[in-house]
CSV table of C-alpha atoms in Angstrom, one decimal:
chain,number,residue,atom,x,y,z
D,277,MET,CA,120.6,112.9,127.8
D,278,SER,CA,118.1,115.7,127.6
D,279,VAL,CA,115.5,115.5,124.8
D,280,ASN,CA,113.5,118.4,123.4
D,281,CYS,CA,110.2,118.2,121.5
D,282,ARG,CA,110.8,118.0,117.8
D,283,PHE,CA,108.0,120.4,117.1
D,284,CYS,CA,108.0,123.1,119.8
D,285,HIS,CA,111.4,122.4,121.4
D,286,THR,CA,110.0,122.1,124.9
D,287,PRO,CA,112.2,119.8,127.1
D,288,LEU,CA,110.6,116.4,127.3
D,289,THR,CA,110.2,115.3,131.0
D,290,HIS,CA,107.0,113.3,131.0
D,291,SER,CA,107.0,109.6,130.1
D,292,PHE,CA,104.2,108.1,127.9
D,293,VAL,CA,105.6,104.5,128.0
D,294,ASP,CA,109.1,103.0,128.4
D,295,LEU,CA,109.5,99.8,126.3
D,296,GLY,CA,113.0,99.2,127.4
D,297,MET,CA,115.9,98.5,125.0
D,298,SER,CA,115.1,97.2,121.5
D,299,PRO,CA,116.9,96.8,118.1
D,300,LEU,CA,115.6,98.7,115.1
D,301,SER,CA,112.3,96.9,114.2
D,302,ASN,CA,113.1,96.6,110.5
D,303,ALA,CA,116.8,95.5,111.0
D,304,TYR,CA,116.1,91.9,110.0
D,305,VAL,CA,119.1,89.6,110.6
D,306,LYS,CA,120.7,87.3,108.0
D,307,ALA,CA,121.8,83.8,109.0
D,308,GLU,CA,125.5,84.7,108.9
D,309,GLN,CA,124.9,87.7,111.3
D,310,LEU,CA,123.2,85.6,114.1
D,311,ASN,CA,126.4,85.6,116.2
D,312,ASP,CA,127.3,89.3,115.5
D,313,GLU,CA,126.8,92.1,117.9
D,314,GLU,CA,123.3,93.5,117.6
D,315,VAL,CA,122.7,97.2,118.5
D,316,PHE,CA,119.8,98.0,120.9
D,317,TYR,CA,118.4,101.5,121.5
D,318,PRO,CA,116.1,102.9,124.2
D,319,LEU,CA,112.5,102.7,123.1
D,320,HIS,CA,111.0,105.3,125.4
D,321,ALA,CA,108.1,107.5,124.3
D,322,TYR,CA,107.6,110.9,125.9
D,323,VAL,CA,104.7,113.3,125.7
D,324,CYS,CA,105.4,117.0,125.3
D,325,SER,CA,103.8,119.0,128.2
D,326,GLN,CA,103.3,122.0,125.8
D,327,CYS,CA,101.9,120.7,122.5
D,328,LEU,CA,101.1,117.1,123.7
D,329,LEU,CA,103.0,115.5,120.8
D,330,VAL,CA,104.0,111.9,121.7
D,331,GLN,CA,107.4,111.1,120.4
D,332,ILE,CA,110.6,109.1,120.9
D,333,ALA,CA,114.2,110.4,120.5
D,334,ALA,CA,115.9,109.9,117.1
D,335,PHE,CA,118.6,107.4,118.0
D,336,SER,CA,119.2,106.3,114.5
D,337,ALA,CA,119.3,108.5,111.4
D,338,PRO,CA,116.7,108.0,108.7
D,339,GLU,CA,119.5,107.3,106.2
D,340,HIS,CA,120.4,104.3,108.2
D,341,ILE,CA,116.9,103.0,108.5
D,342,PHE,CA,115.3,103.7,105.2
D,343,LYS,CA,118.0,103.5,102.5
D,344,ASP,CA,117.6,99.8,102.1
D,345,TYR,CA,114.1,98.9,103.2
D,346,ALA,CA,112.4,95.5,103.6
D,347,TYR,CA,108.8,96.7,103.4
D,348,PHE,CA,106.9,96.6,100.1
D,349,SER,CA,103.4,97.9,100.1
D,350,SER,CA,102.1,95.8,97.2
D,351,PHE,CA,102.3,92.6,99.3
D,352,SER,CA,99.1,93.5,101.1
D,353,SER,CA,96.0,93.1,98.9
D,354,SER,CA,93.9,95.1,101.3
D,355,TRP,CA,96.4,98.0,101.1
D,356,LEU,CA,96.3,98.0,97.3
D,357,ALA,CA,92.5,98.1,97.4
D,358,HIS,CA,92.7,101.0,99.8
D,359,ALA,CA,95.1,102.9,97.5
D,360,LYS,CA,92.9,102.3,94.4
D,361,ASP,CA,89.8,103.5,96.2
D,362,PHE,CA,91.6,106.7,97.2
D,363,VAL,CA,92.6,107.4,93.6
D,364,THR,CA,89.2,106.7,92.3
D,365,GLN,CA,87.6,109.2,94.7
D,366,VAL,CA,90.2,111.9,94.7
D,367,ILE,CA,90.4,112.5,90.9
D,368,PRO,CA,86.8,113.8,90.6
D,369,LYS,CA,86.8,115.3,94.1
D,370,LEU,CA,89.7,117.6,93.3
D,371,GLN,CA,88.9,117.8,89.6
D,372,LEU,CA,92.4,116.5,88.6
D,373,ASN,CA,93.3,115.9,85.0
D,374,ALA,CA,96.3,115.2,82.8
D,375,GLN,CA,97.8,118.6,83.5
D,376,SER,CA,97.8,118.0,87.2
D,377,HIS,CA,101.0,117.4,89.1
D,378,VAL,CA,100.6,114.5,91.6
D,379,VAL,CA,103.5,113.9,94.0
D,380,GLU,CA,103.5,111.1,96.5
D,381,ILE,CA,106.1,111.2,99.3
D,382,ALA,CA,107.2,107.8,100.6
D,383,SER,CA,105.7,106.3,97.4
D,384,ASN,CA,107.2,102.9,98.2
D,385,ASP,CA,107.0,100.5,95.2
D,386,GLY,CA,104.4,102.6,93.3
D,387,TYR,CA,101.5,100.9,95.1
D,388,LEU,CA,99.3,104.1,94.8
D,389,LEU,CA,100.7,106.1,91.9
D,390,GLN,CA,100.1,103.2,89.6
D,391,TYR,CA,96.4,103.8,89.8
D,392,PHE,CA,96.6,107.4,88.5
D,393,PRO,CA,96.2,107.5,84.7
D,394,GLU,CA,99.6,107.3,82.9
D,395,ASP,CA,99.1,110.7,81.2
D,396,PHE,CA,99.0,112.4,84.7
D,397,GLN,CA,102.2,114.2,85.8
D,398,ARG,CA,103.1,111.5,88.4
D,399,LEU,CA,106.2,111.6,90.6
D,400,GLY,CA,107.2,109.4,93.5
D,401,ILE,CA,109.6,110.4,96.3
D,402,GLU,CA,111.0,107.2,97.9
D,403,PRO,CA,114.3,107.3,99.8
D,404,ALA,CA,114.9,103.5,99.7
D,405,GLU,CA,116.7,102.9,96.4
D,406,ASN,CA,115.8,99.2,96.3
D,407,VAL,CA,112.1,100.0,96.7
D,408,ALA,CA,112.2,103.0,94.3
D,409,GLU,CA,113.7,100.8,91.6
D,410,VAL,CA,110.7,98.5,91.8
D,411,ALA,CA,108.4,101.5,91.1
D,412,ARG,CA,110.5,102.6,88.2
D,413,GLN,CA,110.1,99.2,86.6
D,414,LYS,CA,106.3,99.8,86.7
D,415,GLY,CA,106.9,103.0,84.7
D,416,ILE,CA,106.4,105.4,87.6
D,417,PRO,CA,109.0,108.2,87.8
D,418,THR,CA,110.6,108.0,91.2
D,419,ARG,CA,113.3,109.9,93.0
D,420,ALA,CA,115.3,108.1,95.7
D,421,VAL,CA,115.7,111.1,98.0
D,422,PHE,CA,114.4,112.2,101.4
D,423,PHE,CA,111.8,114.9,101.4
D,424,GLY,CA,112.2,118.3,103.1
D,425,THR,CA,112.6,121.9,102.2
D,426,GLN,CA,115.7,121.2,100.0
D,427,THR,CA,114.0,118.6,97.9
D,428,ALA,CA,110.8,120.8,97.6
D,429,GLN,CA,113.0,123.7,96.5
D,430,ASN,CA,114.7,121.5,93.9
D,431,LEU,CA,111.4,120.4,92.5
D,432,ARG,CA,110.1,123.9,92.3
D,433,GLU,CA,113.2,125.0,90.3
D,434,GLU,CA,112.4,122.1,87.9
D,435,GLY,CA,108.9,123.6,87.4
D,436,ILE,CA,107.1,121.0,89.6
D,437,HIS,CA,104.3,122.6,91.7
D,438,ALA,CA,102.0,119.9,93.0
D,439,ASP,CA,98.2,120.1,92.8
D,440,LEU,CA,98.0,117.1,95.0
D,441,ILE,CA,100.6,115.8,97.5
D,442,VAL,CA,99.9,112.4,99.0
D,443,ALA,CA,101.9,111.4,102.1
D,444,ASN,CA,100.5,108.2,103.6
D,445,ASN,CA,102.1,106.8,106.8
D,446,VAL,CA,105.3,108.8,106.4
D,447,LEU,CA,104.8,111.7,108.9
D,448,ALA,CA,105.6,109.4,111.8
D,449,HIS,CA,109.0,108.5,110.1
D,450,VAL,CA,110.2,112.1,110.0
D,451,PRO,CA,112.7,113.3,112.7
D,452,ASP,CA,112.7,116.9,111.5
D,453,LEU,CA,108.9,117.6,111.4
D,454,ASN,CA,109.3,121.3,110.8
D,455,ASP,CA,111.5,120.9,107.8
D,456,PHE,CA,109.2,118.3,106.3
D,457,VAL,CA,106.0,120.3,106.8
D,458,ALA,CA,107.7,123.4,105.5
D,459,GLY,CA,108.6,121.4,102.4
D,460,LEU,CA,104.9,120.5,101.9
D,461,ALA,CA,104.0,124.2,102.1
D,462,LEU,CA,106.6,125.1,99.6
D,463,LEU,CA,105.7,122.4,97.0
D,464,ILE,CA,101.9,122.7,97.1
D,465,THR,CA,100.0,125.1,94.7
D,466,PRO,CA,98.0,127.9,96.4
D,467,GLN,CA,94.8,126.0,95.7
D,468,GLY,CA,96.2,122.5,96.0
D,469,THR,CA,95.5,119.8,98.6
D,470,ILE,CA,97.9,117.8,100.7
D,471,SER,CA,96.4,114.4,101.7
D,472,ILE,CA,98.0,112.8,104.7
D,473,GLU,CA,97.2,109.5,106.4
D,474,VAL,CA,98.6,108.9,109.9
D,475,PRO,CA,97.8,106.3,112.5
D,476,HIS,CA,95.6,108.0,115.1
D,477,LEU,CA,97.0,108.4,118.6
D,478,LEU,CA,93.4,108.1,119.9
D,479,HIS,CA,93.4,104.4,118.9
D,480,LEU,CA,96.9,103.8,120.1
D,481,TYR,CA,95.8,105.0,123.5
D,482,THR,CA,92.4,103.4,123.8
D,483,GLN,CA,93.4,100.1,122.1
D,484,ASN,CA,96.7,99.5,123.8
D,485,GLN,CA,98.6,99.6,120.5
D,486,PHE,CA,102.0,100.0,122.1
D,487,ASP,CA,103.5,97.8,119.4
D,488,THR,CA,103.1,100.6,116.9
D,489,ILE,CA,105.9,102.4,118.8
D,490,TYR,CA,109.3,101.7,117.3
D,491,HIS,CA,112.4,103.5,116.3
D,492,GLU,CA,111.3,104.1,112.8
D,493,HIS,CA,108.2,105.9,114.1
D,494,TYR,CA,109.5,109.1,115.7
D,495,SER,CA,106.1,110.7,116.4
D,496,TYR,CA,102.5,109.6,117.3
D,497,PHE,CA,99.8,112.0,116.3
D,498,SER,CA,96.6,113.4,117.7
D,499,LEU,CA,94.6,115.8,115.6
D,500,LEU,CA,95.2,118.3,118.4
D,501,ALA,CA,98.9,118.2,117.9
D,502,LEU,CA,98.7,118.0,114.1
D,503,GLN,CA,96.6,121.2,113.9
D,504,GLN,CA,99.3,123.1,115.8
D,505,ILE,CA,102.1,121.7,113.6
D,506,PHE,CA,100.4,122.6,110.3
D,507,ALA,CA,99.2,126.0,111.5
D,508,ALA,CA,102.8,126.9,112.3
D,509,HIS,CA,103.6,126.5,108.6
D,510,GLN,CA,100.6,128.3,107.3
D,511,LEU,CA,98.7,125.2,106.4
D,512,SER,CA,95.1,124.4,107.4
D,513,ILE,CA,93.3,121.1,107.9
D,514,TYR,CA,90.0,121.4,106.2
D,515,ASP,CA,88.7,117.8,106.3
D,516,VAL,CA,89.2,114.7,108.4
D,517,GLU,CA,88.2,111.1,107.5
D,518,HIS,CA,88.4,108.2,109.9
D,519,LEU,CA,90.0,105.0,108.4
D,520,SER,CA,90.3,101.5,109.7
D,521,THR,CA,93.9,101.1,108.3
D,522,HIS,CA,96.7,100.5,110.7
D,523,GLY,CA,94.4,99.9,113.6
D,524,GLY,CA,92.6,103.3,113.1
D,525,SER,CA,94.0,106.2,111.1
D,526,LEU,CA,93.1,109.7,110.1
D,527,ARG,CA,93.1,111.0,106.5
D,528,LEU,CA,93.7,114.7,106.5
D,529,SER,CA,92.9,117.1,103.7
D,530,ILE,CA,95.2,120.2,104.0
D,531,THR,CA,95.5,123.4,102.0
D,532,PRO,CA,97.5,126.6,102.4
D,533,THR,CA,95.8,128.9,105.0
D,534,SER,CA,95.7,131.6,102.3
D,535,ASN,CA,93.3,129.5,100.2
D,536,ARG,CA,90.0,131.2,100.8
D,537,SER,CA,88.0,128.9,98.5
D,538,VAL,CA,88.0,126.1,101.1
D,539,THR,CA,86.5,126.3,104.5
D,540,PRO,CA,86.9,123.7,107.3
D,541,ARG,CA,84.3,121.0,107.3
D,542,PRO,CA,82.4,119.8,110.4
D,543,SER,CA,84.5,116.7,110.5
D,544,VAL,CA,87.5,118.7,111.8
D,545,ALA,CA,85.6,120.0,114.9
D,546,GLU,CA,84.0,116.6,115.5
D,547,ALA,CA,87.3,114.8,115.5
D,548,LEU,CA,88.8,117.4,117.9
D,549,GLN,CA,85.9,117.0,120.2
D,550,SER,CA,86.3,113.2,120.2
D,551,GLU,CA,89.9,113.6,121.3
D,552,LYS,CA,89.0,116.0,124.0
D,553,ALA,CA,86.2,113.6,125.3
D,554,THR,CA,88.9,111.0,125.7
D,555,GLY,CA,91.1,113.4,127.5
D,556,LEU,CA,93.8,113.9,124.9
D,557,ASP,CA,93.9,117.6,125.7
D,558,GLN,CA,95.0,116.8,129.3
D,559,LEU,CA,98.6,115.7,130.2
D,560,GLN,CA,97.5,113.3,132.9
D,561,THR,CA,95.6,111.2,130.4
D,562,TYR,CA,98.9,110.3,128.7
D,563,LEU,CA,100.6,109.4,132.0
D,564,ASP,CA,98.1,106.6,132.6
D,565,PHE,CA,99.0,104.6,129.5
D,566,ALA,CA,102.1,102.7,130.8
D,567,ALA,CA,100.3,100.7,133.5
D,568,ARG,CA,97.9,99.2,130.9
D,569,VAL,CA,100.9,98.2,128.6
D,570,LYS,CA,102.6,96.4,131.6
D,571,ALA,CA,99.4,94.5,132.3
D,572,LEU,CA,99.2,93.3,128.7
D,573,LYS,CA,102.8,92.1,128.9
D,574,LEU,CA,102.0,90.0,131.9
D,575,GLU,CA,98.9,88.6,130.2
D,576,THR,CA,101.0,87.6,127.2
D,577,TRP,CA,103.6,85.9,129.3
D,578,GLN,CA,100.9,83.9,131.1
D,579,PHE,CA,99.4,82.7,127.8
D,580,PHE,CA,102.8,81.5,126.4
D,581,ILE,CA,103.7,79.8,129.7
D,582,ASP,CA,100.3,78.0,129.8
D,583,LEU,CA,100.9,76.8,126.2
D,584,GLN,CA,104.3,75.4,127.1
D,585,ARG,CA,102.9,73.5,130.1
D,586,GLN,CA,100.1,72.0,128.0
D,587,GLY,CA,102.5,70.9,125.3
D,588,LYS,CA,100.8,73.1,122.7
D,589,ARG,CA,102.6,74.5,119.7
D,590,ILE,CA,102.4,78.1,118.4
D,591,ALA,CA,103.8,79.9,115.4
D,592,ALA,CA,103.4,83.5,114.2
D,593,TYR,CA,102.1,84.9,110.9
D,594,GLY,CA,103.7,88.1,109.6
D,595,ALA,CA,106.9,89.8,110.4
D,596,PRO,CA,105.9,93.5,110.6
D,597,ALA,CA,107.8,96.1,112.6
D,598,LYS,CA,105.1,96.2,115.1
D,599,GLY,CA,105.5,92.5,115.8
D,600,ASN,CA,109.2,93.1,116.7
D,601,THR,CA,108.3,95.7,119.3
D,602,PHE,CA,105.7,93.4,120.7
D,603,LEU,CA,108.0,90.3,120.9
D,604,ASN,CA,111.0,92.2,122.3
D,605,TYR,CA,109.1,94.1,124.9
D,606,CYS,CA,107.3,90.9,126.0
D,607,GLY,CA,110.5,88.9,126.0
D,608,ILE,CA,109.2,86.3,123.6
D,609,GLY,CA,112.0,84.4,121.9
D,610,ARG,CA,112.5,81.1,119.9
D,611,GLU,CA,112.0,79.0,123.0
D,612,LEU,CA,108.4,80.2,123.2
D,613,LEU,CA,107.7,81.0,119.5
D,614,PRO,CA,109.8,78.7,117.2
D,615,PHE,CA,109.1,80.4,113.9
D,616,CYS,CA,107.0,82.9,112.0
D,617,VAL,CA,106.0,83.0,108.4
D,618,ASP,CA,105.6,85.9,106.0
D,619,LYS,CA,104.3,86.2,102.5
D,620,SER,CA,107.1,88.6,101.4
D,621,PRO,CA,110.1,86.8,99.8
D,622,HIS,CA,112.2,89.8,100.9
D,623,LYS,CA,111.8,88.6,104.5
D,624,GLN,CA,111.9,84.9,104.1
D,625,GLY,CA,115.2,83.3,105.2
D,626,LEU,CA,115.9,86.2,107.6
D,627,TYR,CA,115.5,86.4,111.4
D,628,LEU,CA,113.5,88.8,113.5
D,629,PRO,CA,115.7,91.5,115.2
D,630,GLY,CA,116.3,90.9,118.9
D,631,SER,CA,114.3,87.6,119.2
D,632,HIS,CA,116.1,85.9,116.2
D,633,ILE,CA,112.9,84.0,115.4
D,634,PRO,CA,113.3,82.6,111.9
D,635,ILE,CA,111.1,83.9,109.1
D,636,LEU,CA,109.8,81.1,106.8
D,637,ALA,CA,107.5,80.9,103.8
D,638,PRO,CA,103.8,80.4,104.7
D,639,GLU,CA,104.0,76.8,103.6
D,640,ALA,CA,105.8,76.0,106.9
D,641,LEU,CA,102.5,76.4,108.7
D,642,TYR,CA,101.0,73.5,106.8
D,643,ALA,CA,104.1,71.4,107.4
D,644,ASP,CA,104.2,72.0,111.2
D,645,GLN,CA,100.5,72.4,111.8
D,646,PRO,CA,100.7,74.4,115.0
D,647,ASP,CA,97.8,74.5,117.5
D,648,TYR,CA,97.8,78.4,117.6
D,649,ILE,CA,98.8,81.0,115.0
D,650,LEU,CA,99.7,84.4,116.5
D,651,ILE,CA,98.8,87.1,113.9
D,652,LEU,CA,101.4,89.8,114.5
D,653,PRO,CA,99.9,92.3,112.0
D,654,TRP,CA,96.6,92.4,114.0
D,655,ASN,CA,95.3,95.2,111.8
D,656,LEU,CA,95.1,92.7,108.9
D,657,GLN,CA,93.5,89.9,111.1
D,658,ALA,CA,90.4,89.5,108.9
D,659,GLU,CA,92.4,89.3,105.7
D,660,ILE,CA,95.0,86.9,107.1
D,661,SER,CA,92.4,84.6,108.8
D,662,GLU,CA,90.7,84.3,105.4
D,663,GLN,CA,94.0,83.5,103.7
D,664,LEU,CA,94.7,80.8,106.3
D,665,ALA,CA,91.3,79.3,106.4
D,666,ALA,CA,92.7,75.8,105.6
D,667,CYS,CA,94.6,75.8,108.8
D,668,ARG,CA,91.4,75.3,110.7
D,669,GLU,CA,91.2,71.8,109.2
D,670,TRP,CA,93.7,70.6,111.8
D,671,GLY,CA,92.1,72.7,114.5
D,672,ALA,CA,94.4,75.7,114.5
D,673,GLN,CA,93.2,78.7,116.3
D,674,PHE,CA,94.1,82.3,115.5
D,675,VAL,CA,95.4,84.7,118.2
D,676,THR,CA,95.8,88.4,118.4
D,677,ALA,CA,97.3,90.3,121.3
D,678,ILE,CA,96.1,93.9,120.7
D,679,PRO,CA,94.1,95.4,122.4
D,680,SER,CA,94.1,92.4,124.7
D,681,LEU,CA,95.1,88.8,124.2
D,682,THR,CA,92.3,87.1,122.2
D,683,VAL,CA,91.9,83.6,120.8
D,684,HIS,CA,89.6,83.7,117.8
D,685,PRO,CA,87.4,80.6,117.5
């Protein structure tokens, strides 16, 4: 089938990387479903020759993916600290007060809005009803709806005009980019700020982070592409911060183009220059990525085969979506990786999609005492290694596979 760019509608004819067929990365399998048919979709990322937006086709509607979601932000202590730091900084920075309207899109379980004072006008937009309910139990008003122009219009009619909109790690999940960004432009006040965090394509490219490509992530952003997208909706990026989260992210501060009280800071031009220095303004740069991903797959195979021959045991820590892309593309199943563990009780007792590797509680590591522990959420490697420090008592070694397969002594 022919696919067009979701921003500029140019036909997509250039491959970024083809990861084959894969199930939805968050479609965890229950025990009684193990013998049921499992749906696999093409996982093929393209790059637009016109705007250079990297993207996959939307084979599954967001309503199917996000209405009952297994990811709860509050299970990561480092992510909670990240959210608290943001709130502590942004309130004085933007001179917010109890009269300010703060809206977070994809507010999850209230992980961020809980840090704003209770007398602020807080509102979460979270399409997963099961996750939104957890936020409501914390006292955070939350609407279980998808965000776009219609939701923004409904909020405006209710008198909600946001002074700050926060949208962390949601833009990649949006199939209709133009509708979503138009909604931001509609909901923000003329002097307001939209704060968006997105994983940075620069790091995906330079660090071989192919596992962050999955069906729930429709788009992969460079600042070069984002600047074009927001400008098309009369929004201007006025500040860029570089974050370590999710393997390297950008935090963008955005305001209506008509807001003359704000001028772009040097950070914007500097970030654009960094991308150009890597070649992200050239189509050919994107076409070189697939060969590096294939080489990493072969390296991974060799590692697991060597462990089998040596009689060594390995288990995985974490059951993130990125881990499922990695395991399915590399062809790693239960015969090579018997089990993984995850701290979230919402995932324990389930099986990873595609590979059907069982997800157990972390205590299983101490019972089995594997020789190696593969950390699938490699972006949290330091945090997880510290949590599992006791595993070193029996000689366990930690392994990460991105950007290259590494055994951590």
